[in-house]
Amino acid sequence: MVGRIVSAEECGPGEILIPLRFSHGPRERVTCAETGLLIGSAARNGWKATPREMRARAFPEDSPGTRGPCADAPVRSTGWAVSYELGTGLRLGFAALADPADHAAVAVARRIVEEWTAALRTRLLVTTEKGALCEGARGLLAAVQRAGSTPGGRTVVAGSEGCGLTVTDELHRLGALRTVDAGPARPGDLKVVGPLPPSPADRAAAPGVTVVDAVCEHHRATSGELARLTRQGEHVVLAAPLRTIAAQRLREGAEEAEPTEEAEATEEGGTGDEARRGEAGATADGRTDAGHAYDGERARPRVVLSAPDPAATPVPDPRRIGFALVPGQALRPALAVGEVLRARFGHVVPQAPRTYCYEADDRRDTVRCVAALVDLLLIAARPDDPEAADVASWAPPGTPVRTVTSVRDLDPGWLRAAGAVGVVETVHAPRPLAEQLLCALRKLGPSDTVRRSVTTRRAPAPVLPDGTPGAPAPDSSANAPGASGGNPPSAFSIPPFSP
């Protein structure tokens, strides 16, 4: 029940005060549930609200009397309050005061308290298990934390481009500098490379620099597949529906590799050119179906990024076409590029499926999994967050979605009829924001918090009656790096790069 609250402390005209603690009837010590909620509501009503430690007493009845909380103390501020109990002995509430002569401010104080009173109810809170960061980004942060720093040197990170501002904030919190901000590593520095594959500058570390390899296993596996395909003499189309830094880094790394004897031999046309020529769709005048000239000469294997229209992707030699996927991108659009190439040329040598990255799909499906259970989905983000709209689009049609950049953005009108609320985040959101939102929601009545996530795992290789192709050892995991069952050795087993 909302009651009046008074204090002997003065409140200036045009100001609303939020007492951090107050007395309310028999509840002698009530703590403000969340000042940010009242500050945000006041701001939406065009008023500034200020939290303050002050002595204030609330009454269950409508009349405040003529005295403040202390004997013989005049009333210098008045307003409205509500209190309730959560758990054992936890007394929370909302209160707002204003100058008694400022009737407009008193009315706003009452309005914001009543709005949040109407939002008090039992709720189910649903969030994710792993947050927005992918496995590679989490591995980078863990590697930086484990590595610490070298005496007299800096900790610099190379390869975190494109991971989002959440990772950048965490690196700064851990005392690490990105090479894009701090320049190349110097002697005495500790250099952590990851989660993207190393650039030429990253590989050529200066003498006296200690290098820690934190390259994502999915990127390492894809680099291994690019190396395998180019060793076979294939020109590889790297499916990149999104032109990311990761796609460019993979292409550059593959083209810097020295050609092997096998690849050089294929340049001379000695490995199945005649058979492939019929599959390539080359016309009598030596042109492919896409109009690219083919003069019968073999070029050194190359890696090219797919064009926005996959059918227009230039292929140096239509007889030898490899295909690989960029980690961190949704699988179906990338695989569709391969199907276009297969339909266009009649053949394609693909990346091994065991090295696919499912992180983007798992994150999208996790958001959908959370949204499917709730009446309202909150997206923790930064102001003008470039990813907020994408995350919102992953929710099932008809799901109410709100983007919030702080606890103050929460609107009681959203929550009044929301018995289940989901909280997800973008890769740019301040790291504590999602948990801050959950904490604020937990103070609005009895609640339970559950976590939902989607994780794609590889199944163990089946064992045939004759014992082939061989099952993993009993103590091995089908999802561990290098676990490929009876398949050829996984690209995950490729050793770390050497600086």
Coordinates of C-alpha atoms in Angstrom, one line a residue:
M1 CA 0.0 0.0 0.0
V2 CA 1.3 3.4 -0.9
G3 CA 1.5 5.9 2.0
R4 CA 2.8 9.3 2.7
I5 CA 6.4 10.0 3.7
V6 CA 7.8 13.1 5.4
S7 CA 11.2 14.4 6.4
A8 CA 12.6 17.3 8.3
E9 CA 15.3 17.7 5.6
E10 CA 14.7 20.4 3.1
C11 CA 14.1 19.6 -0.6
G12 CA 14.6 22.5 -3.0
P13 CA 11.9 23.6 -5.6
G14 CA 12.0 21.5 -8.8
E15 CA 13.8 18.7 -7.1
I16 CA 12.8 15.1 -6.1
L17 CA 14.7 13.3 -3.4
I18 CA 15.0 9.5 -3.1
P19 CA 15.8 8.4 0.5
L20 CA 18.2 5.5 0.5
R21 CA 16.6 4.3 3.8
F22 CA 13.4 5.1 5.5
S23 CA 10.9 3.9 8.1
H24 CA 7.5 2.7 7.1
G25 CA 4.9 1.9 9.8
P26 CA 6.2 -1.1 11.8
R27 CA 9.1 -1.6 9.4
E28 CA 11.8 0.5 11.0
R29 CA 14.5 0.1 8.4
V30 CA 13.5 -0.1 4.7
T31 CA 16.1 0.0 2.0
C32 CA 15.4 1.6 -1.4
A33 CA 15.1 -1.3 -3.8
E34 CA 16.8 0.3 -6.7
T35 CA 17.5 4.0 -7.0
G36 CA 18.1 3.8 -10.7
L37 CA 14.5 2.8 -11.4
L38 CA 13.1 5.9 -9.7
I39 CA 15.8 8.1 -11.3
G40 CA 14.8 6.8 -14.7
S41 CA 11.1 7.3 -14.1
A42 CA 11.6 10.8 -12.9
A43 CA 13.7 11.6 -16.0
R44 CA 10.9 10.3 -18.3
N45 CA 8.6 12.7 -16.5
G46 CA 11.0 15.6 -17.0
W47 CA 12.3 15.8 -13.5
K48 CA 15.7 15.2 -11.8
A49 CA 15.8 12.8 -8.9
T50 CA 18.6 12.7 -6.4
P51 CA 19.3 9.8 -4.0
R52 CA 20.2 10.9 -0.5
E53 CA 20.9 9.5 2.9
M54 CA 18.2 11.2 5.0
R55 CA 15.9 10.6 7.9
A56 CA 12.4 10.0 6.6
R57 CA 9.3 8.3 8.0
A58 CA 6.4 6.9 5.9
F59 CA 2.9 6.4 7.1
P60 CA 0.4 3.8 5.9
E61 CA -2.4 6.4 5.9
D62 CA -2.8 9.2 3.5
S63 CA -2.1 12.1 6.0
P64 CA 1.5 12.9 7.0
G65 CA 0.6 15.0 10.0
T66 CA 2.5 18.2 10.8
R67 CA 5.6 16.8 12.3
G68 CA 8.6 15.1 10.8
P69 CA 10.3 11.9 11.9
C70 CA 11.9 13.6 14.9
A71 CA 9.9 15.2 17.7
D72 CA 9.3 18.9 17.2
A73 CA 10.9 18.8 13.7
P74 CA 8.9 20.6 11.0
V75 CA 8.0 18.9 7.7
R76 CA 10.3 20.3 5.0
S77 CA 9.8 17.6 2.4
T78 CA 6.9 15.3 1.7
G79 CA 6.1 12.5 -0.7
W80 CA 5.0 8.9 -1.1
A81 CA 6.4 5.5 -0.3
V82 CA 5.7 1.7 -0.4
S83 CA 7.5 -1.1 1.3
Y84 CA 7.5 -4.9 1.2
E85 CA 9.5 -7.9 2.3
L86 CA 11.5 -10.4 0.2
G87 CA 12.9 -13.5 1.8
T88 CA 13.7 -13.5 5.4
G89 CA 14.0 -10.1 6.9
L90 CA 14.8 -8.3 3.7
R91 CA 12.8 -5.1 3.7
L92 CA 12.7 -3.1 0.5
G93 CA 10.7 -0.2 -0.9
F94 CA 10.4 2.9 -3.0
A95 CA 10.0 6.4 -1.8
A96 CA 10.2 9.9 -3.3
L97 CA 9.9 13.3 -1.6
A98 CA 9.6 16.9 -2.8
D99 CA 9.0 20.4 -1.5
P100 CA 5.5 20.5 0.1
A101 CA 4.9 23.8 -1.7
D102 CA 5.9 22.3 -5.1
H103 CA 2.6 20.6 -5.9
A104 CA 3.8 19.5 -9.4
A105 CA 6.9 17.8 -7.9
V106 CA 4.8 16.1 -5.2
A107 CA 2.5 14.8 -7.9
V108 CA 5.4 13.3 -9.9
A109 CA 6.8 11.8 -6.7
R110 CA 3.5 10.0 -6.1
R111 CA 3.3 8.9 -9.8
I112 CA 6.7 7.3 -10.0
V113 CA 6.2 5.4 -6.7
E114 CA 2.8 4.2 -7.8
E115 CA 4.1 3.1 -11.2
W116 CA 6.7 0.9 -9.6
T117 CA 4.3 -0.4 -7.0
A118 CA 2.1 -1.6 -9.9
A119 CA 5.1 -3.5 -11.3
L120 CA 5.7 -5.5 -8.1
R121 CA 4.9 -9.2 -8.7
T122 CA 6.2 -12.7 -8.9
R123 CA 8.5 -13.3 -11.9
L124 CA 10.5 -15.9 -13.8
L125 CA 13.8 -14.4 -15.1
V126 CA 15.5 -16.1 -18.0
T127 CA 19.0 -15.4 -19.2
T128 CA 21.9 -17.2 -21.1
E129 CA 24.6 -19.5 -19.8
K130 CA 27.6 -18.0 -21.6
G131 CA 26.6 -14.4 -22.5
A132 CA 27.4 -12.9 -25.8
L133 CA 31.1 -13.7 -26.1
C134 CA 32.2 -16.6 -28.3
E135 CA 34.5 -19.3 -27.1
G136 CA 37.5 -17.6 -28.8
A137 CA 36.9 -14.3 -27.1
R138 CA 36.4 -16.0 -23.7
G139 CA 39.6 -17.9 -24.3
L140 CA 41.5 -14.7 -25.0
L141 CA 40.4 -13.1 -21.8
A142 CA 41.3 -16.2 -19.8
A143 CA 44.7 -16.3 -21.5
V144 CA 45.4 -12.6 -20.6
Q145 CA 44.3 -13.2 -17.0
R146 CA 46.5 -16.2 -16.7
A147 CA 49.5 -14.6 -18.4
G148 CA 49.6 -11.6 -16.1
S149 CA 52.5 -9.3 -17.2
T150 CA 56.3 -9.3 -17.4
P151 CA 58.4 -7.2 -15.0
G152 CA 59.0 -3.8 -16.6
G153 CA 57.0 -4.7 -19.7
R154 CA 53.5 -4.4 -21.0
T155 CA 50.8 -6.9 -21.9
V156 CA 49.7 -6.3 -25.5
V157 CA 47.0 -8.2 -27.4
A158 CA 47.0 -8.8 -31.1
G159 CA 44.0 -10.3 -32.9
S160 CA 41.0 -9.1 -30.9
E161 CA 39.7 -6.9 -33.7
G162 CA 36.0 -7.5 -34.3
C163 CA 35.3 -9.1 -31.0
G164 CA 33.3 -6.2 -29.7
L165 CA 33.6 -3.5 -27.1
T166 CA 32.9 -5.9 -24.2
V167 CA 36.2 -7.6 -24.9
T168 CA 38.0 -4.2 -25.3
D169 CA 36.7 -3.1 -21.9
E170 CA 37.7 -6.3 -20.2
L171 CA 41.2 -6.1 -21.7
H172 CA 41.6 -2.6 -20.3
R173 CA 40.3 -3.8 -17.0
L174 CA 43.0 -6.5 -17.0
G175 CA 45.7 -3.9 -17.8
A176 CA 46.3 -5.2 -21.4
L177 CA 46.7 -3.0 -24.4
R178 CA 45.7 -3.8 -28.0
T179 CA 48.3 -3.4 -30.6
V180 CA 45.9 -1.3 -32.7
D181 CA 46.1 1.2 -29.9
A182 CA 49.5 0.8 -28.4
G183 CA 51.5 -0.1 -31.5
P184 CA 53.8 -3.2 -31.9
A185 CA 55.1 -5.1 -29.0
R186 CA 58.5 -4.0 -27.7
P187 CA 61.3 -6.0 -26.1
G188 CA 60.2 -7.0 -22.6
D189 CA 56.5 -7.1 -23.5
L190 CA 54.2 -10.0 -23.2
K191 CA 52.2 -10.5 -26.4
V192 CA 49.0 -12.5 -26.4
V193 CA 47.8 -13.4 -30.0
G194 CA 44.1 -14.3 -30.5
P195 CA 41.4 -15.1 -31.1
L196 CA 42.1 -14.2 -34.7
P197 CA 44.9 -15.9 -36.6
P198 CA 48.2 -13.9 -36.4
S199 CA 48.9 -11.3 -39.0
P200 CA 52.4 -11.0 -40.7
A201 CA 53.3 -8.4 -38.1
D202 CA 52.1 -10.7 -35.3
R203 CA 54.2 -13.6 -36.5
A204 CA 57.3 -11.4 -36.8
A205 CA 57.6 -10.6 -33.0
A206 CA 60.5 -8.5 -31.9
P207 CA 63.4 -10.1 -30.0
G208 CA 62.7 -10.2 -26.3
V209 CA 58.9 -10.4 -26.7
T210 CA 57.2 -13.4 -25.0
V211 CA 54.4 -14.6 -27.2
V212 CA 51.3 -16.4 -25.8
D213 CA 49.2 -18.3 -28.4
A214 CA 45.4 -17.7 -27.7
V215 CA 44.2 -18.3 -31.3
C216 CA 40.7 -19.7 -31.4
E217 CA 40.6 -23.4 -32.2
H218 CA 38.0 -22.8 -34.8
H219 CA 40.2 -20.3 -36.6
R220 CA 43.2 -22.7 -36.3
A221 CA 41.1 -25.5 -37.7
T222 CA 40.0 -23.4 -40.7
S223 CA 43.5 -22.3 -41.3
G224 CA 44.5 -25.9 -41.4
E225 CA 41.8 -26.7 -43.9
L226 CA 42.9 -23.8 -46.1
A227 CA 46.4 -25.2 -46.0
R228 CA 45.2 -28.7 -46.9
L229 CA 43.1 -27.5 -49.8
T230 CA 45.8 -25.3 -51.3
R231 CA 48.4 -28.1 -50.9
Q232 CA 46.1 -30.2 -53.1
G233 CA 46.2 -27.5 -55.7
E234 CA 42.7 -26.1 -55.1
H235 CA 41.8 -22.5 -55.5
V236 CA 39.7 -21.9 -52.3
V237 CA 36.6 -19.8 -52.2
L238 CA 36.2 -18.6 -48.6
A239 CA 32.5 -18.1 -47.9
A240 CA 32.1 -14.7 -46.3
P241 CA 28.5 -13.4 -46.4
L242 CA 29.8 -10.9 -43.9
R243 CA 33.1 -9.2 -44.8
T244 CA 34.8 -9.5 -41.4
I245 CA 38.3 -8.9 -40.3
A246 CA 38.5 -12.7 -39.6
A247 CA 37.7 -13.5 -43.2
Q248 CA 40.5 -11.1 -44.4
R249 CA 43.0 -12.5 -41.9
L250 CA 42.3 -16.1 -43.0
R251 CA 42.7 -15.2 -46.6
E252 CA 46.0 -13.3 -46.0
G253 CA 47.4 -16.1 -43.9
A254 CA 46.6 -18.8 -46.5
E255 CA 48.2 -16.8 -49.4
E256 CA 51.3 -16.1 -47.4
A257 CA 52.0 -19.8 -47.0
E258 CA 54.8 -21.2 -49.3
P259 CA 53.6 -23.6 -52.0
T260 CA 54.4 -27.2 -51.5
E261 CA 55.8 -29.6 -54.0
E262 CA 52.4 -31.1 -54.5
A263 CA 50.8 -27.7 -55.3
E264 CA 53.7 -26.9 -57.6
A265 CA 53.2 -30.1 -59.4
T266 CA 49.5 -29.4 -60.0
E267 CA 50.4 -26.1 -61.6
E268 CA 52.0 -28.1 -64.4
G269 CA 48.6 -29.7 -65.1
G270 CA 49.6 -33.3 -64.0
T271 CA 46.8 -34.2 -61.6
G272 CA 43.5 -34.9 -63.1
D273 CA 43.1 -31.7 -65.2
E274 CA 41.4 -33.6 -68.1
A275 CA 38.8 -35.2 -65.8
R276 CA 38.1 -31.9 -64.1
R277 CA 37.9 -29.9 -67.4
G278 CA 34.6 -31.6 -68.2
E279 CA 33.2 -30.8 -64.8
A280 CA 34.2 -27.2 -64.9
G281 CA 31.7 -26.0 -67.4
A282 CA 34.3 -24.5 -69.8
T283 CA 33.0 -23.7 -73.3
A284 CA 34.8 -24.4 -76.6
D285 CA 36.4 -20.9 -76.5
G286 CA 37.9 -21.6 -73.1
R287 CA 35.5 -19.5 -71.0
T288 CA 33.6 -20.7 -67.9
D289 CA 29.9 -20.3 -67.3
A290 CA 30.7 -17.1 -65.4
G291 CA 32.7 -15.6 -68.2
H292 CA 36.2 -16.0 -66.7
A293 CA 38.9 -16.7 -69.1
Y294 CA 40.6 -20.1 -68.9
D295 CA 43.6 -20.7 -71.1
G296 CA 44.6 -24.1 -69.9
E297 CA 47.5 -22.8 -67.7
R298 CA 47.5 -23.6 -64.0
A299 CA 48.1 -20.7 -61.5
R300 CA 49.4 -21.0 -57.9
P301 CA 46.5 -21.9 -55.6
R302 CA 44.8 -18.8 -54.3
V303 CA 42.1 -18.0 -51.7
V304 CA 39.4 -15.6 -52.7
L305 CA 36.5 -14.2 -50.7
S306 CA 33.0 -14.9 -52.0
A307 CA 31.2 -12.1 -53.7
P308 CA 28.0 -10.6 -52.3
D309 CA 26.4 -12.5 -55.2
P310 CA 28.0 -16.0 -54.9
A311 CA 27.3 -16.7 -58.6
A312 CA 29.7 -13.8 -59.4
T313 CA 32.6 -15.0 -57.3
P314 CA 35.7 -15.0 -59.5
V315 CA 37.4 -18.4 -59.6
P316 CA 41.0 -18.5 -61.0
D317 CA 40.7 -22.0 -62.3
P318 CA 37.3 -23.7 -62.6
R319 CA 38.9 -27.1 -62.7
R320 CA 40.1 -26.9 -59.1
I321 CA 37.7 -25.3 -56.6
G322 CA 38.0 -25.6 -52.9
F323 CA 35.5 -24.2 -50.4
A324 CA 35.8 -23.2 -46.8
L325 CA 33.8 -21.2 -44.1
V326 CA 34.7 -18.3 -42.0
P327 CA 34.4 -19.1 -38.2
G328 CA 31.9 -16.8 -36.4
Q329 CA 29.4 -16.6 -39.2
A330 CA 26.1 -18.3 -39.5
L331 CA 26.4 -21.7 -41.1
R332 CA 23.5 -21.8 -43.5
P333 CA 24.3 -18.6 -45.5
A334 CA 27.9 -19.8 -45.8
L335 CA 27.0 -23.3 -46.9
A336 CA 24.6 -21.8 -49.5
V337 CA 27.7 -20.2 -51.1
G338 CA 29.1 -23.7 -51.6
E339 CA 25.9 -25.0 -53.1
V340 CA 26.0 -22.1 -55.6
L341 CA 29.6 -23.1 -56.6
R342 CA 28.6 -26.7 -56.8
A343 CA 25.7 -26.0 -59.1
R344 CA 27.8 -23.6 -61.2
F345 CA 30.9 -25.8 -61.8
G346 CA 29.6 -29.3 -61.0
H347 CA 32.2 -30.0 -58.3
V348 CA 33.7 -28.5 -55.2
V349 CA 36.3 -29.8 -52.7
P350 CA 34.9 -28.6 -49.3
Q351 CA 36.3 -28.0 -45.9
A352 CA 35.9 -31.0 -43.6
P353 CA 32.6 -30.7 -41.7
R354 CA 34.2 -31.7 -38.4
T355 CA 36.0 -28.3 -38.4
Y356 CA 32.8 -26.1 -38.8
C357 CA 32.2 -23.4 -36.2
Y358 CA 28.7 -23.2 -34.8
E359 CA 29.3 -20.3 -32.4
A360 CA 27.2 -17.8 -34.4
D361 CA 24.3 -20.3 -34.8
D362 CA 24.4 -21.3 -31.2
R363 CA 24.3 -17.7 -30.0
R364 CA 21.4 -16.8 -32.3
D365 CA 19.5 -20.0 -31.2
T366 CA 20.2 -19.2 -27.5
V367 CA 18.5 -15.8 -27.9
R368 CA 15.6 -17.5 -29.5
C369 CA 15.5 -20.1 -26.8
V370 CA 15.4 -17.4 -24.1
A371 CA 12.8 -15.4 -26.0
A372 CA 10.5 -18.4 -26.5
L373 CA 10.0 -18.6 -22.7
V374 CA 9.3 -15.0 -21.8
D375 CA 6.7 -12.2 -22.1
L376 CA 9.4 -9.5 -22.5
L377 CA 12.9 -9.7 -23.8
L378 CA 15.5 -7.1 -22.7
I379 CA 18.6 -6.6 -24.7
A380 CA 21.5 -5.1 -22.7
A381 CA 23.4 -2.9 -25.1
R382 CA 25.4 0.4 -25.4
P383 CA 23.8 3.6 -26.8
D384 CA 23.6 3.3 -30.6
D385 CA 24.8 -0.3 -30.3
P386 CA 25.4 -1.6 -33.9
E387 CA 24.4 -5.1 -32.9
A388 CA 21.2 -4.4 -31.0
A389 CA 18.9 -4.6 -34.0
D390 CA 20.4 -7.9 -35.1
V391 CA 19.9 -9.5 -31.7
A392 CA 16.3 -8.2 -31.6
S393 CA 15.6 -9.8 -35.0
W394 CA 16.5 -13.2 -33.6
A395 CA 13.5 -13.2 -31.2
P396 CA 10.4 -15.1 -32.4
P397 CA 7.8 -12.9 -34.1
G398 CA 5.4 -11.2 -31.7
T399 CA 7.9 -11.2 -28.7
P400 CA 8.1 -7.7 -27.1
V401 CA 11.7 -6.6 -27.2
R402 CA 13.3 -3.6 -25.5
T403 CA 16.9 -2.4 -25.8
V404 CA 18.2 -1.0 -22.5
T405 CA 21.6 0.7 -21.9
S406 CA 21.2 1.1 -18.1
V407 CA 18.9 0.1 -15.2
R408 CA 17.4 3.6 -15.5
D409 CA 16.0 2.6 -18.9
L410 CA 13.6 0.1 -17.4
D411 CA 10.0 1.2 -17.6
P412 CA 7.4 -0.1 -15.1
G413 CA 4.9 -0.1 -17.9
W414 CA 6.8 -2.9 -19.6
L415 CA 6.9 -5.0 -16.5
R416 CA 3.4 -4.8 -15.1
A417 CA 2.1 -7.7 -17.2
A418 CA 5.4 -9.5 -17.7
G419 CA 5.5 -12.6 -15.6
A420 CA 8.6 -13.9 -17.4
V421 CA 11.4 -11.6 -18.5
G422 CA 14.4 -12.5 -20.5
V423 CA 17.8 -10.7 -20.4
V424 CA 20.4 -11.1 -23.2
E425 CA 23.2 -8.9 -24.3
T426 CA 25.2 -7.7 -27.3
V427 CA 28.9 -8.1 -27.8
H428 CA 29.3 -4.4 -27.1
A429 CA 27.3 -4.2 -23.9
P430 CA 29.1 -3.2 -20.7
R431 CA 30.1 -6.4 -19.0
P432 CA 28.1 -5.9 -15.7
L433 CA 24.9 -4.5 -17.4
A434 CA 23.0 -7.8 -17.9
E435 CA 23.6 -8.8 -14.3
Q436 CA 22.6 -5.3 -13.1
L437 CA 19.3 -5.7 -14.9
L438 CA 18.7 -9.1 -13.4
C439 CA 19.5 -7.8 -9.9
A440 CA 17.1 -4.9 -10.3
L441 CA 14.4 -7.3 -11.5
R442 CA 14.9 -9.6 -8.6
K443 CA 14.1 -6.8 -6.2
L444 CA 10.6 -6.3 -7.7
G445 CA 9.1 -9.4 -6.0
P446 CA 9.7 -13.1 -5.6
S447 CA 11.5 -14.5 -8.5
D448 CA 13.5 -17.4 -9.9
T449 CA 16.4 -17.1 -12.4
V450 CA 17.0 -19.8 -15.0
R451 CA 19.6 -20.0 -17.7
R452 CA 19.1 -21.4 -21.2
S453 CA 21.7 -22.0 -23.9
V454 CA 22.1 -23.9 -27.1
T455 CA 25.4 -25.7 -27.7
T456 CA 26.2 -27.8 -30.7
R457 CA 28.4 -30.8 -30.0
R458 CA 29.9 -33.3 -32.3
A459 CA 28.7 -36.9 -31.9
P460 CA 31.2 -39.7 -31.4
A461 CA 32.1 -41.6 -34.6
P462 CA 29.9 -44.7 -35.1
V463 CA 31.6 -48.1 -34.9
L464 CA 30.8 -50.6 -37.7
P465 CA 30.5 -54.3 -36.9
D466 CA 34.0 -55.0 -38.2
G467 CA 35.4 -52.4 -35.8
T468 CA 35.9 -49.6 -38.3
P469 CA 36.3 -46.7 -38.6
G470 CA 37.2 -46.8 -34.9
A471 CA 35.6 -45.1 -32.0
P472 CA 37.2 -42.6 -29.7
A473 CA 39.0 -43.9 -26.7
P474 CA 36.6 -44.4 -23.7
D475 CA 38.1 -41.4 -21.8
S476 CA 38.1 -39.0 -24.9
S477 CA 35.5 -36.5 -25.8
A478 CA 34.1 -36.2 -29.3
N479 CA 34.1 -32.5 -28.8
A480 CA 37.7 -32.1 -27.7
P481 CA 40.3 -30.5 -30.0
G482 CA 41.7 -33.3 -32.2
A483 CA 38.8 -35.7 -31.5
S484 CA 37.8 -36.9 -34.9
G485 CA 36.8 -40.5 -34.3
G486 CA 37.6 -42.6 -37.4
N487 CA 38.0 -39.6 -39.6
P488 CA 41.4 -38.3 -40.8
P489 CA 43.4 -36.3 -38.3
S490 CA 41.5 -33.2 -37.4
A491 CA 42.8 -29.8 -38.3
F492 CA 42.4 -29.0 -34.6
S493 CA 45.6 -30.9 -34.1
I494 CA 47.7 -28.4 -36.1
P495 CA 50.4 -27.1 -33.8
P496 CA 50.4 -23.5 -32.6
F497 CA 52.1 -21.0 -34.8
S498 CA 55.8 -20.2 -34.0
P499 CA 56.7 -16.5 -33.8

